[in-house]
Amino acid sequence: MITDPWFYAVAIPAVLIVGLAKGGFGGALAMLGVPVMSLAISPVLAAGILLPILVLMDLTAVAAYRGIYHWPSLKVLLPGAAAGVLVGWLTAAYVSETHVRLIIGLIAIAFVMNAWFQGAITPRPAGAERASTNAGGASSTDRAGGAFWGSVAGFTSFVSHAGGPPFQVHMLPKGLAPRLLAGTSVIFFFVTNQMKLIPYWALGQFSAENLTTSAVLFPVALLAVGIGVWLVKVVRPETFYRVIYLVLFIVGIRLVWTSLSALATA
């Protein structure tokens, strides 16, 4: 188990942030977990410690959002995610995490700027949650977009648990009710994180030290997910979407800045 106090000084806030996102509030925040923990340890080690925590959070969130998800979106996103995870596994020794973060950041910023300029930040009317859970099919354009963004989300999730922005690029324009969007995100990343377990084990990420450190942080994870679920219930849909877009934009700026700084000093 890691005993360095500085590690826990950054790891506890990181897990709290990720837990809020896993609870459905501020989904893009989840990608800050590895970067924040990387202030004390290597990004690779941070990713290994964080995955068991993410799996526990997923189980809690799935129970909280039981039956609340948009199946037409999941059935086009998840096959792409599987392909993305496979590519991430096969290229783990060659892909620079800095370049991945830069690309994610640029995608997030461009997406939010486009939505703001078009005035497209509009959720569905309240009450649409249950009615739209499994309603409707996906157009050919939506299937292609879902497969692409699902694969990007799977790949970036594998590299540094940063699949939130690509997922939201596909999902936010649908304007789903907040709990329906949150529930769909929960199911998507629950399945994606399960896909990552065997590759992470094969890459030696589940050492006894890593797993023990993860277990120490479990109580913080459970508390944070509960708070996130509660916030989605009490925050108005309009405010929820504004927060999600704003968080996504801030995360994008942060990722671009840190990536360019790392490349400049390399």
Coordinates of C-alpha atoms in Angstrom, one line a residue:
M1 CA 0.0 0.0 0.0
I2 CA 1.2 3.5 -0.8
T3 CA 1.9 5.4 2.5
D4 CA 3.0 8.8 1.2
P5 CA 0.8 11.5 2.8
W6 CA 1.1 13.6 -0.4
F7 CA -0.4 10.9 -2.5
Y8 CA -3.5 10.8 -0.3
A9 CA -3.7 14.6 -0.3
V10 CA -4.2 14.5 -4.0
A11 CA -5.9 11.0 -4.3
I12 CA -8.8 11.8 -2.0
P13 CA -9.9 14.9 -3.9
A14 CA -9.4 13.0 -7.2
V15 CA -11.6 10.2 -6.1
L16 CA -14.2 12.6 -4.8
I17 CA -14.3 14.4 -8.2
V18 CA -14.5 11.1 -10.1
G19 CA -17.3 9.9 -7.8
L20 CA -19.4 12.9 -8.5
A21 CA -19.1 12.2 -12.2
K22 CA -19.8 8.5 -11.7
G23 CA -23.0 9.5 -9.8
G24 CA -24.0 11.4 -13.0
F25 CA -23.1 14.9 -12.1
G26 CA -20.4 16.6 -14.3
G27 CA -19.6 13.5 -16.3
A28 CA -16.4 15.0 -17.9
L29 CA -15.0 15.4 -14.4
A30 CA -14.2 11.7 -14.3
M31 CA -11.3 12.2 -16.7
L32 CA -9.5 14.4 -14.1
G33 CA -8.9 11.4 -11.8
V34 CA -5.6 10.3 -13.5
P35 CA -4.2 13.8 -14.1
V36 CA -4.8 14.8 -10.5
M37 CA -3.4 11.6 -9.0
S38 CA -0.4 12.1 -11.4
L39 CA 0.7 15.0 -9.3
A40 CA 2.0 12.4 -6.8
I41 CA 2.6 9.2 -8.8
S42 CA 3.1 8.2 -12.5
P43 CA 0.0 8.3 -14.8
V44 CA 0.3 4.6 -15.5
L45 CA 0.3 3.8 -11.8
A46 CA -2.6 6.2 -11.2
A47 CA -4.6 4.4 -13.9
G48 CA -4.0 1.0 -12.3
I49 CA -5.0 2.2 -8.8
L50 CA -8.1 4.0 -10.1
L51 CA -9.6 1.2 -12.2
P52 CA -10.8 -1.0 -9.2
I53 CA -12.2 2.2 -7.7
L54 CA -14.1 2.9 -10.9
V55 CA -15.5 -0.6 -11.0
L56 CA -16.8 -0.2 -7.4
M57 CA -18.3 3.2 -8.3
D58 CA -19.9 1.6 -11.4
L59 CA -21.7 -1.0 -9.3
T60 CA -23.0 1.6 -6.9
A61 CA -24.2 3.9 -9.8
V62 CA -25.8 1.0 -11.7
A63 CA -27.9 0.2 -8.7
A64 CA -28.9 3.9 -8.3
Y65 CA -29.9 4.2 -12.0
R66 CA -31.4 0.8 -12.4
G67 CA -33.5 0.7 -15.6
I68 CA -32.7 4.3 -16.6
Y69 CA -30.8 4.3 -19.8
H70 CA -31.1 5.0 -23.5
W71 CA -30.7 1.7 -25.2
P72 CA -30.7 2.9 -28.8
S73 CA -27.6 4.9 -28.0
L74 CA -25.9 2.1 -26.0
K75 CA -26.3 -0.5 -28.7
V76 CA -24.3 1.7 -31.2
L77 CA -21.8 3.0 -28.6
L78 CA -20.7 -0.2 -26.9
P79 CA -19.4 -2.1 -29.9
G80 CA -17.3 0.9 -30.8
A81 CA -16.0 1.0 -27.2
A82 CA -15.0 -2.7 -27.4
A83 CA -12.9 -1.9 -30.5
G84 CA -11.4 1.2 -28.8
V85 CA -10.4 -0.8 -25.7
L86 CA -8.8 -3.5 -28.0
V87 CA -6.8 -0.8 -29.9
G88 CA -5.7 0.7 -26.6
W89 CA -4.5 -2.6 -25.3
L90 CA -2.6 -3.4 -28.5
T91 CA -0.9 0.0 -28.7
A92 CA -0.3 0.4 -24.9
A93 CA 3.5 0.4 -25.4
Y94 CA 3.5 2.9 -28.2
V95 CA 0.9 5.6 -27.5
S96 CA 1.9 8.8 -25.7
E97 CA -0.6 9.7 -23.0
T98 CA 0.3 13.4 -23.6
H99 CA -0.9 13.3 -27.2
V100 CA -4.1 11.5 -26.3
R101 CA -4.9 14.1 -23.7
L102 CA -4.2 16.9 -26.2
I103 CA -6.6 15.4 -28.8
I104 CA -9.3 14.9 -26.1
G105 CA -8.9 18.4 -25.0
L106 CA -9.2 19.9 -28.5
I107 CA -12.3 17.7 -29.2
A108 CA -14.0 18.9 -26.0
I109 CA -13.3 22.6 -26.6
A110 CA -14.4 22.5 -30.2
F111 CA -17.6 20.6 -29.3
V112 CA -18.6 23.0 -26.5
M113 CA -17.8 26.1 -28.6
N114 CA -19.9 24.8 -31.4
A115 CA -22.9 24.0 -29.1
W116 CA -22.6 27.5 -27.5
F117 CA -22.6 29.3 -30.8
Q118 CA -25.5 27.3 -32.1
G119 CA -27.5 27.7 -28.9
A120 CA -27.8 23.9 -28.7
I121 CA -27.7 23.5 -25.0
T122 CA -31.3 22.4 -24.6
P123 CA -32.5 19.4 -22.6
R124 CA -35.8 17.6 -23.3
P125 CA -38.8 18.7 -21.3
A126 CA -39.1 17.3 -17.8
G127 CA -40.9 14.0 -17.7
A128 CA -39.3 12.6 -20.9
E129 CA -37.1 10.3 -18.8
R130 CA -39.1 7.1 -18.7
A131 CA -40.9 7.6 -22.0
S132 CA -37.7 7.9 -24.0
T133 CA -35.7 5.2 -22.2
N134 CA -35.9 2.6 -25.0
A135 CA -37.9 4.5 -27.6
G136 CA -36.9 4.9 -31.2
G137 CA -34.2 3.5 -33.3
A138 CA -30.9 5.0 -34.5
S139 CA -30.5 6.5 -38.0
S140 CA -27.6 5.4 -40.2
T141 CA -25.9 8.7 -39.4
D142 CA -26.4 8.2 -35.7
R143 CA -25.1 4.6 -35.9
A144 CA -22.0 5.7 -37.6
G145 CA -21.4 8.6 -35.2
G146 CA -22.1 6.3 -32.2
A147 CA -19.6 3.7 -33.5
F148 CA -16.9 6.3 -34.0
W149 CA -17.4 8.2 -30.7
G150 CA -17.8 4.9 -28.9
S151 CA -14.5 3.7 -30.2
V152 CA -12.8 7.0 -29.3
A153 CA -14.3 6.8 -25.8
G154 CA -13.2 3.2 -25.4
F155 CA -9.6 4.0 -26.5
T156 CA -9.2 7.2 -24.3
S157 CA -10.9 5.4 -21.4
F158 CA -8.3 2.6 -21.7
V159 CA -5.3 5.0 -21.9
S160 CA -6.2 7.3 -19.0
H161 CA -9.9 6.8 -18.0
A162 CA -10.8 9.8 -20.1
G163 CA -13.7 8.5 -22.1
G164 CA -16.2 11.2 -20.9
P165 CA -15.7 13.9 -23.5
P166 CA -16.1 11.6 -26.6
F167 CA -19.1 10.0 -25.0
Q168 CA -20.7 13.4 -24.4
V169 CA -19.9 14.6 -27.9
H170 CA -22.3 11.9 -29.1
M171 CA -24.8 12.1 -26.3
L172 CA -25.3 15.8 -25.3
P173 CA -26.9 16.9 -28.6
K174 CA -29.7 14.3 -28.0
G175 CA -31.0 16.6 -25.2
L176 CA -32.0 13.6 -22.9
A177 CA -33.4 14.2 -19.4
P178 CA -30.6 14.6 -16.9
R179 CA -31.2 11.2 -15.2
L180 CA -31.6 9.4 -18.5
L181 CA -28.3 10.9 -19.7
A182 CA -26.6 10.0 -16.4
G183 CA -28.0 6.5 -16.4
T184 CA -26.8 5.9 -20.0
S185 CA -23.3 7.1 -19.1
V186 CA -23.3 4.8 -16.0
I187 CA -24.1 1.7 -18.1
F188 CA -21.7 2.7 -20.9
F189 CA -18.7 3.1 -18.6
F190 CA -19.7 0.1 -16.4
V191 CA -19.4 -2.1 -19.4
T192 CA -16.3 -0.3 -20.8
N193 CA -14.5 -0.6 -17.5
Q194 CA -15.3 -4.3 -17.3
M195 CA -13.7 -4.7 -20.7
K196 CA -10.5 -3.1 -19.4
L197 CA -10.0 -5.5 -16.5
I198 CA -8.3 -8.4 -18.4
P199 CA -6.0 -6.0 -20.4
Y200 CA -5.0 -4.1 -17.2
W201 CA -4.3 -7.4 -15.4
A202 CA -2.2 -8.6 -18.4
L203 CA -0.2 -5.4 -18.3
G204 CA 0.6 -5.9 -14.6
Q205 CA -1.5 -3.1 -13.3
F206 CA -3.1 -5.1 -10.5
S207 CA -0.2 -5.6 -8.1
A208 CA -0.9 -6.2 -4.4
E209 CA 0.3 -2.6 -3.6
N210 CA -2.1 -1.1 -6.2
L211 CA -5.1 -3.2 -5.1
T212 CA -4.5 -2.4 -1.4
T213 CA -4.2 1.3 -2.1
S214 CA -7.4 1.1 -4.1
A215 CA -9.2 -0.5 -1.2
V216 CA -8.2 2.2 1.2
L217 CA -9.9 4.8 -1.1
F218 CA -13.1 2.7 -1.5
P219 CA -15.1 4.6 1.3
V220 CA -14.4 7.9 -0.3
A221 CA -15.6 6.5 -3.7
L222 CA -18.9 5.3 -2.3
L223 CA -19.6 8.6 -0.5
A224 CA -18.8 10.6 -3.7
V225 CA -21.1 8.6 -5.9
G226 CA -24.0 9.0 -3.5
I227 CA -23.5 12.8 -3.6
G228 CA -23.4 12.8 -7.4
V229 CA -26.7 10.8 -7.7
W230 CA -28.3 13.2 -5.2
L231 CA -27.2 16.3 -7.2
V232 CA -28.6 15.0 -10.4
K233 CA -32.0 14.6 -8.7
V234 CA -32.1 18.1 -7.2
V235 CA -30.5 20.3 -9.9
R236 CA -32.8 21.7 -12.6
P237 CA -32.3 20.2 -16.1
E238 CA -31.3 23.6 -17.6
T239 CA -28.7 24.1 -14.8
F240 CA -27.5 20.5 -15.2
Y241 CA -26.8 20.9 -18.9
R242 CA -25.1 24.2 -18.4
V243 CA -22.9 22.7 -15.7
I244 CA -22.0 19.7 -17.9
Y245 CA -21.0 21.9 -20.9
L246 CA -19.0 24.3 -18.6
V247 CA -17.2 21.4 -17.0
L248 CA -16.4 19.8 -20.3
F249 CA -15.0 23.1 -21.6
I250 CA -12.9 23.7 -18.5
V251 CA -11.6 20.1 -18.7
G252 CA -10.7 20.6 -22.3
I253 CA -8.8 23.8 -21.6
R254 CA -6.9 22.1 -18.8
L255 CA -6.0 19.1 -20.9
V256 CA -4.7 21.2 -23.8
W257 CA -2.7 23.4 -21.5
T258 CA -1.0 20.6 -19.6
S259 CA -0.4 18.6 -22.8
L260 CA 1.2 21.5 -24.6
S261 CA 3.3 22.3 -21.5
A262 CA 4.5 18.7 -21.4
L263 CA 5.4 18.7 -25.1
A264 CA 7.2 22.0 -24.8
T265 CA 9.5 20.7 -22.0
A266 CA 10.0 17.2 -23.5

